[in-house]
mmCIF file of C-alpha atoms in Angstrom:
data_model
loop_
_atom_site.group_PDB
_atom_site.id
_atom_site.type_symbol
_atom_site.label_atom_id
_atom_site.label_comp_id
_atom_site.label_asym_id
_atom_site.label_seq_id
_atom_site.Cartn_x
_atom_site.Cartn_y
_atom_site.Cartn_z
ATOM 1 C CA ASP A 14 0.000 0.000 0.000
ATOM 2 C CA GLY A 15 3.001 2.287 -0.189
ATOM 3 C CA ASN A 16 2.880 3.044 3.522
ATOM 4 C CA ASP A 17 4.820 -0.096 4.466
ATOM 5 C CA VAL A 18 8.205 1.586 4.215
ATOM 6 C CA ALA A 19 8.920 4.685 6.225
ATOM 7 C CA GLY A 20 12.114 6.676 6.024
ATOM 8 C CA ASP A 21 13.213 5.088 9.263
ATOM 9 C CA GLY A 22 12.706 1.512 8.121
ATOM 10 C CA VAL A 23 10.398 -1.457 8.372
ATOM 11 C CA THR A 24 9.879 -4.036 11.109
ATOM 12 C CA VAL A 25 10.870 -7.673 10.776
ATOM 13 C CA ASP A 26 7.237 -8.685 11.281
ATOM 14 C CA ALA A 27 6.087 -6.382 8.466
ATOM 15 C CA LEU A 28 8.749 -7.861 6.153
ATOM 16 C CA ARG A 29 7.793 -11.423 7.015
ATOM 17 C CA ALA A 30 4.112 -10.633 6.374
ATOM 18 C CA ASN A 31 4.785 -8.715 3.170
ATOM 19 C CA PRO A 32 8.182 -9.585 1.667
ATOM 20 C CA GLY A 33 7.273 -7.607 -1.449
ATOM 21 C CA ILE A 34 8.309 -4.523 0.530
ATOM 22 C CA LEU A 35 11.901 -5.652 0.061
ATOM 23 C CA SER A 36 11.682 -6.484 -3.634
ATOM 24 C CA ARG A 37 9.943 -3.167 -4.379
ATOM 25 C CA ALA A 38 12.720 -1.246 -2.602
ATOM 26 C CA GLY A 39 15.181 -2.122 -5.381
ATOM 27 C CA ILE A 40 18.883 -1.469 -4.935
ATOM 28 C CA GLN A 41 18.160 1.146 -2.270
ATOM 29 C CA GLY A 42 17.030 -1.657 0.033
ATOM 30 C CA VAL A 43 15.294 -1.241 3.367
ATOM 31 C CA GLU A 44 16.364 -0.540 6.908
ATOM 32 C CA VAL A 45 15.058 -3.194 9.300
ATOM 33 C CA ASN A 46 13.916 -2.283 12.803
ATOM 34 C CA GLY A 47 13.170 -4.449 15.801
ATOM 35 C CA MET A 48 15.966 -7.016 15.651
ATOM 36 C CA ASP A 49 17.917 -7.424 18.887
ATOM 37 C CA LEU A 50 21.427 -7.698 17.493
ATOM 38 C CA PHE A 51 24.567 -7.658 19.624
ATOM 39 C CA THR A 52 28.308 -7.495 19.107
ATOM 40 C CA ASP A 53 30.961 -9.500 20.888
ATOM 41 C CA PRO A 54 33.630 -7.665 22.904
ATOM 42 C CA ASP A 55 35.902 -7.638 19.818
ATOM 43 C CA GLY A 56 33.302 -5.655 17.843
ATOM 44 C CA THR A 57 32.185 -8.503 15.587
ATOM 45 C CA LEU A 58 28.545 -9.508 15.360
ATOM 46 C CA SER A 59 27.654 -12.166 17.941
ATOM 47 C CA GLU A 60 27.060 -15.702 16.713
ATOM 48 C CA LYS A 61 23.419 -15.608 17.899
ATOM 49 C CA SER A 62 22.883 -12.354 15.981
ATOM 50 C CA LYS A 63 24.453 -13.795 12.813
ATOM 51 C CA ILE A 64 22.099 -16.782 13.001
ATOM 52 C CA GLU A 65 19.055 -14.470 13.342
ATOM 53 C CA VAL A 66 20.150 -12.335 10.374
ATOM 54 C CA ASN A 67 20.873 -15.429 8.273
ATOM 55 C CA LYS A 68 17.494 -16.994 9.080
ATOM 56 C CA LEU A 69 15.746 -13.784 8.051
ATOM 57 C CA ILE A 70 17.489 -13.418 4.692
ATOM 58 C CA GLY A 71 17.084 -17.126 3.905
ATOM 59 C CA TYR A 72 13.384 -16.928 4.693
ATOM 60 C CA LEU A 73 12.856 -13.784 2.602
ATOM 61 C CA SER A 74 14.843 -15.237 -0.303
ATOM 62 C CA ASP A 75 12.659 -18.349 -0.311
ATOM 63 C CA LEU A 76 9.403 -16.374 0.047
ATOM 64 C CA LEU A 77 10.347 -14.085 -2.830
ATOM 65 C CA GLY A 78 10.921 -16.998 -5.204
ATOM 66 C CA ARG A 79 14.592 -17.756 -4.647
ATOM 67 C CA ILE A 80 16.154 -14.386 -5.227
ATOM 68 C CA GLU A 81 19.414 -13.231 -3.692
ATOM 69 C CA VAL A 82 18.941 -11.242 -0.487
ATOM 70 C CA VAL A 83 21.810 -9.314 1.096
ATOM 71 C CA ALA A 84 22.063 -8.194 4.719
ATOM 72 C CA ASN A 85 24.529 -5.538 5.823
ATOM 73 C CA VAL A 86 24.789 -5.217 9.588
ATOM 74 C CA TYR A 87 26.534 -2.042 10.655
ATOM 75 C CA VAL A 88 27.393 0.049 13.682
ATOM 76 C CA ASP A 89 26.504 3.737 13.387
ATOM 77 C CA ASP A 90 28.173 6.770 14.959
ATOM 78 C CA SER A 91 26.037 6.362 18.105
ATOM 79 C CA GLU A 92 27.142 2.706 18.482
ATOM 80 C CA ASN A 93 23.670 1.473 17.480
ATOM 81 C CA ILE A 94 23.555 -1.738 15.446
ATOM 82 C CA GLY A 95 21.525 -1.425 12.254
ATOM 83 C CA ILE A 96 20.583 -3.867 9.533
ATOM 84 C CA HIS A 97 20.007 -2.987 5.904
ATOM 85 C CA LEU A 98 18.535 -5.534 3.459
ATOM 86 C CA THR A 99 18.615 -5.524 -0.326
ATOM 87 C CA ALA A 100 16.975 -7.981 -2.726
ATOM 88 C CA GLY A 101 18.316 -8.783 -6.156
ATOM 89 C CA LYS A 102 17.789 -11.456 -8.782
ATOM 90 C CA GLU A 103 18.252 -15.200 -8.712
ATOM 91 C CA ASP A 104 22.030 -15.078 -8.745
ATOM 92 C CA SER A 105 23.048 -11.498 -8.068
ATOM 93 C CA ALA A 106 22.221 -8.397 -6.084
ATOM 94 C CA ILE A 107 23.424 -4.842 -6.418
ATOM 95 C CA PHE A 108 23.706 -3.043 -3.103
ATOM 96 C CA TYR A 109 25.526 -0.207 -1.452
ATOM 97 C CA PRO A 110 27.274 -1.306 1.749
ATOM 98 C CA MET A 111 26.455 0.794 4.768
ATOM 99 C CA GLU A 112 29.271 2.757 6.382
ATOM 100 C CA GLY A 113 30.463 0.821 9.428
ATOM 101 C CA THR A 114 29.389 -2.592 8.087
ATOM 102 C CA ILE A 115 30.618 -5.372 10.387
ATOM 103 C CA TYR A 116 28.746 -8.338 8.869
ATOM 104 C CA SER A 117 27.598 -8.836 5.301
ATOM 105 C CA ALA A 118 25.728 -11.991 4.379
ATOM 106 C CA HIS A 119 23.927 -12.966 1.198
ATOM 107 C CA VAL A 120 21.905 -15.935 0.001
ATOM 108 C CA HIS A 121 23.086 -18.268 -2.742
ATOM 109 C CA THR A 122 19.769 -19.522 -4.078
ATOM 110 C CA ASN A 123 21.376 -22.610 -5.638
ATOM 111 C CA GLY A 124 22.453 -23.876 -2.215
ATOM 112 C CA SER A 125 26.162 -23.342 -2.863
ATOM 113 C CA TRP A 126 28.475 -22.339 -0.022
ATOM 114 C CA VAL A 127 31.247 -21.393 -2.441
ATOM 115 C CA PRO A 128 31.900 -17.667 -2.876
ATOM 116 C CA SER A 129 31.928 -16.570 -6.501
ATOM 117 C CA ARG A 130 34.710 -14.522 -8.047
ATOM 118 C CA LEU A 131 32.417 -11.510 -7.764
ATOM 119 C CA ASP A 132 31.789 -12.263 -4.073
ATOM 120 C CA ARG A 133 35.552 -12.268 -3.509
ATOM 121 C CA GLU A 134 36.013 -9.047 -5.477
ATOM 122 C CA ASN A 135 33.282 -7.326 -3.454
ATOM 123 C CA GLU A 136 34.416 -8.247 0.043
ATOM 124 C CA ILE A 137 33.674 -5.367 2.395
ATOM 125 C CA PRO A 138 36.802 -4.082 4.145
ATOM 126 C CA GLY A 139 36.548 -4.512 7.906
ATOM 127 C CA ALA A 140 33.463 -6.713 7.692
ATOM 128 C CA GLU A 141 32.893 -10.431 8.031
ATOM 129 C CA ASP A 142 31.458 -11.657 4.703
ATOM 130 C CA ALA A 143 29.281 -14.768 4.601
ATOM 131 C CA ILE A 144 27.083 -16.932 2.393
ATOM 132 C CA VAL A 145 23.771 -18.461 3.446
ATOM 133 C CA ALA A 146 22.719 -21.401 1.271
ATOM 134 C CA GLY A 147 19.101 -21.161 0.140
ATOM 135 C CA ASP A 148 16.898 -24.153 -0.550
ATOM 136 C CA GLY A 149 13.635 -22.640 -1.782
ATOM 137 C CA VAL A 150 11.623 -23.771 1.255
ATOM 138 C CA ALA A 151 10.516 -20.896 3.478
ATOM 139 C CA GLY A 152 10.332 -21.726 7.161
ATOM 140 C CA ASN A 153 13.082 -24.326 7.586
ATOM 141 C CA GLU A 154 16.032 -21.937 7.935
ATOM 142 C CA THR A 155 18.832 -22.986 10.282
ATOM 143 C CA GLY A 156 20.923 -19.832 10.035
ATOM 144 C CA ASP A 157 23.966 -21.863 8.988
ATOM 145 C CA TYR A 158 26.527 -19.953 6.968
ATOM 146 C CA PHE A 159 29.982 -20.018 5.430
ATOM 147 C CA GLN A 160 32.175 -17.077 6.337
ATOM 148 C CA TYR A 161 34.686 -16.419 3.561
ATOM 149 C CA ALA A 162 36.241 -13.116 4.607
#
């Protein structure tokens, strides 16, 4: 209805109920609110938080018909943890990494854990980069991932 996305983002529940919000956002993506994400003392995203992010992007990828979904988790100037999602096509997504990105994960819809040449070329400096293998079945996400950088 056009009112799903506000300038300050969209909730996880709204995304789960209406994943089209994400696909309509294009390469600008959407800011996601309402996820309790935490960092470890070393500044990296906690394992529990990674699993939650990975489950969300796997679920959205499956719901949207096996398209690549990218999550960039970042820390802003006020030390708040944010998450920005972008949806692409079946085997690619164009996105603009957020400043302060600490974790960047994307779905390989073919189930592959192997980073492509393009994945390697687009590693985000200072961030942990990971792949979540999609399987096309929404609701069975484990949050498993392969961190390649």
